[in-house]
């Protein structure tokens, strides 16, 4: 019985410590913020939108066709795309069911791809905990090759909410890794990000 009381008392001190720590942190941050004129404390916030440009030395049509070939995604990204099932397909529209994997987690989701050949691709998640997430990729000529602009608008719920708290630079690095994988499919020389 005495051990049980000690643990409860210890637990109370741990809670008191974290309350004091939290109040001290907020007070200290507010004080430091008030000492610098015209500055403000940057509190972390969830990612809602990421916009990123990448220039590759490759033919625009070639890299565009790689991104538009959704049936090939499992071989381009074998660690993340388990399978792809085409539900409906026309010249400029593809409805797909993906089975995705990240670490120990698997997720099945449906997405629609709206394709403007050699210019842009819109991917919109239409079900699940990422419903409403959009990825817009535009491809334009650049003196060095092709400029790929990727704009991601996140709409996450459920167990995917923690993804929105990833630092923006880490998210951009992941985007670069994916773009590099598609680039490597088309070249004998691969770049690393």
PDB file of N, CA and C in Angstrom, residues 4-5 10 16 32 42 47 66 68-69 73 80 82 84 90 97 137 149 151 155 161 176 187 192:
ATOM      1  N   UNK A   4       2.181   2.118  -3.452  1.00  0.00           N
ATOM      2  CA  UNK A   4       1.136   2.721  -4.267  1.00  0.00           C
ATOM      3  C   UNK A   4       1.010   4.216  -3.977  1.00  0.00           C
ATOM      4  N   UNK A   5       1.091   4.618  -2.701  1.00  0.00           N
ATOM      5  CA  UNK A   5       0.999   6.032  -2.343  1.00  0.00           C
ATOM      6  C   UNK A   5       2.204   6.812  -2.858  1.00  0.00           C
ATOM      7  N   UNK A  10       4.516  10.640  -6.645  1.00  0.00           N
ATOM      8  CA  UNK A  10       5.497  10.882  -7.697  1.00  0.00           C
ATOM      9  C   UNK A  10       4.798  11.348  -8.979  1.00  0.00           C
ATOM     10  N   UNK A  16       2.981  18.315 -11.921  1.00  0.00           N
ATOM     11  CA  UNK A  16       3.298  19.678 -11.491  1.00  0.00           C
ATOM     12  C   UNK A  16       4.522  20.190 -12.254  1.00  0.00           C
ATOM     13  N   UNK A  32      10.965  36.951 -24.507  1.00  0.00           N
ATOM     14  CA  UNK A  32      11.965  37.105 -25.557  1.00  0.00           C
ATOM     15  C   UNK A  32      11.340  37.789 -26.764  1.00  0.00           C
ATOM     16  N   UNK A  42       7.583  32.207 -33.660  1.00  0.00           N
ATOM     17  CA  UNK A  42       7.059  31.332 -34.704  1.00  0.00           C
ATOM     18  C   UNK A  42       6.580  30.043 -34.051  1.00  0.00           C
ATOM     19  N   UNK A  47       0.864  21.826 -41.721  1.00  0.00           N
ATOM     20  CA  UNK A  47       0.999  22.130 -43.138  1.00  0.00           C
ATOM     21  C   UNK A  47      -0.371  22.062 -43.803  1.00  0.00           C
ATOM     22  N   UNK A  66       6.086   9.516 -67.622  1.00  0.00           N
ATOM     23  CA  UNK A  66       6.404   8.684 -66.454  1.00  0.00           C
ATOM     24  C   UNK A  66       5.419   8.932 -65.317  1.00  0.00           C
ATOM     25  N   UNK A  68       2.401  10.147 -65.648  1.00  0.00           N
ATOM     26  CA  UNK A  68       1.048   9.799 -66.083  1.00  0.00           C
ATOM     27  C   UNK A  68       0.835   8.285 -66.164  1.00  0.00           C
ATOM     28  N   UNK A  69       1.902   7.496 -66.136  1.00  0.00           N
ATOM     29  CA  UNK A  69       1.805   6.037 -66.219  1.00  0.00           C
ATOM     30  C   UNK A  69       1.584   5.448 -64.818  1.00  0.00           C
ATOM     31  N   UNK A  73       3.600   2.766 -61.174  1.00  0.00           N
ATOM     32  CA  UNK A  73       3.985   3.309 -59.866  1.00  0.00           C
ATOM     33  C   UNK A  73       4.599   2.268 -58.919  1.00  0.00           C
ATOM     34  N   UNK A  80       6.700   2.150 -51.362  1.00  0.00           N
ATOM     35  CA  UNK A  80       5.522   2.892 -50.922  1.00  0.00           C
ATOM     36  C   UNK A  80       4.229   2.529 -51.644  1.00  0.00           C
ATOM     37  N   UNK A  82       2.148  -0.403 -53.066  1.00  0.00           N
ATOM     38  CA  UNK A  82       2.041  -1.860 -53.076  1.00  0.00           C
ATOM     39  C   UNK A  82       1.358  -2.327 -54.358  1.00  0.00           C
ATOM     40  N   UNK A  84      -1.692  -1.043 -57.708  1.00  0.00           N
ATOM     41  CA  UNK A  84      -2.507  -0.046 -58.401  1.00  0.00           C
ATOM     42  C   UNK A  84      -3.575  -0.803 -59.173  1.00  0.00           C
ATOM     43  N   UNK A  90      -9.701   7.133 -69.423  1.00  0.00           N
ATOM     44  CA  UNK A  90      -9.904   7.742 -70.735  1.00  0.00           C
ATOM     45  C   UNK A  90      -8.583   8.415 -71.113  1.00  0.00           C
ATOM     46  N   UNK A  97      -7.350   2.934 -57.778  1.00  0.00           N
ATOM     47  CA  UNK A  97      -7.335   2.524 -56.373  1.00  0.00           C
ATOM     48  C   UNK A  97      -5.909   2.098 -56.044  1.00  0.00           C
ATOM     49  N   UNK A 137       0.646  19.073 -60.549  1.00  0.00           N
ATOM     50  CA  UNK A 137       1.985  19.153 -61.131  1.00  0.00           C
ATOM     51  C   UNK A 137       1.881  19.810 -62.491  1.00  0.00           C
ATOM     52  N   UNK A 149       6.656  22.017 -61.368  1.00  0.00           N
ATOM     53  CA  UNK A 149       6.107  22.682 -60.190  1.00  0.00           C
ATOM     54  C   UNK A 149       5.100  21.730 -59.569  1.00  0.00           C
ATOM     55  N   UNK A 151       2.420  21.407 -56.445  1.00  0.00           N
ATOM     56  CA  UNK A 151       1.673  22.095 -55.393  1.00  0.00           C
ATOM     57  C   UNK A 151       0.768  21.068 -54.727  1.00  0.00           C
ATOM     58  N   UNK A 155      -5.515  17.765 -47.033  1.00  0.00           N
ATOM     59  CA  UNK A 155      -6.757  17.644 -46.272  1.00  0.00           C
ATOM     60  C   UNK A 155      -6.677  16.282 -45.580  1.00  0.00           C
ATOM     61  N   UNK A 161      -3.417  12.717 -39.582  1.00  0.00           N
ATOM     62  CA  UNK A 161      -3.219  14.081 -39.081  1.00  0.00           C
ATOM     63  C   UNK A 161      -1.755  14.358 -38.721  1.00  0.00           C
ATOM     64  N   UNK A 176      11.000  15.650 -53.435  1.00  0.00           N
ATOM     65  CA  UNK A 176      12.182  15.545 -54.291  1.00  0.00           C
ATOM     66  C   UNK A 176      12.600  14.086 -54.497  1.00  0.00           C
ATOM     67  N   UNK A 187      16.437   7.681 -67.087  1.00  0.00           N
ATOM     68  CA  UNK A 187      17.819   7.983 -67.390  1.00  0.00           C
ATOM     69  C   UNK A 187      18.738   6.892 -66.895  1.00  0.00           C
ATOM     70  N   UNK A 192      20.875  11.993 -56.754  1.00  0.00           N
ATOM     71  CA  UNK A 192      20.359  11.708 -55.420  1.00  0.00           C
ATOM     72  C   UNK A 192      19.973  13.014 -54.759  1.00  0.00           C
TER      73      UNK A 192
END
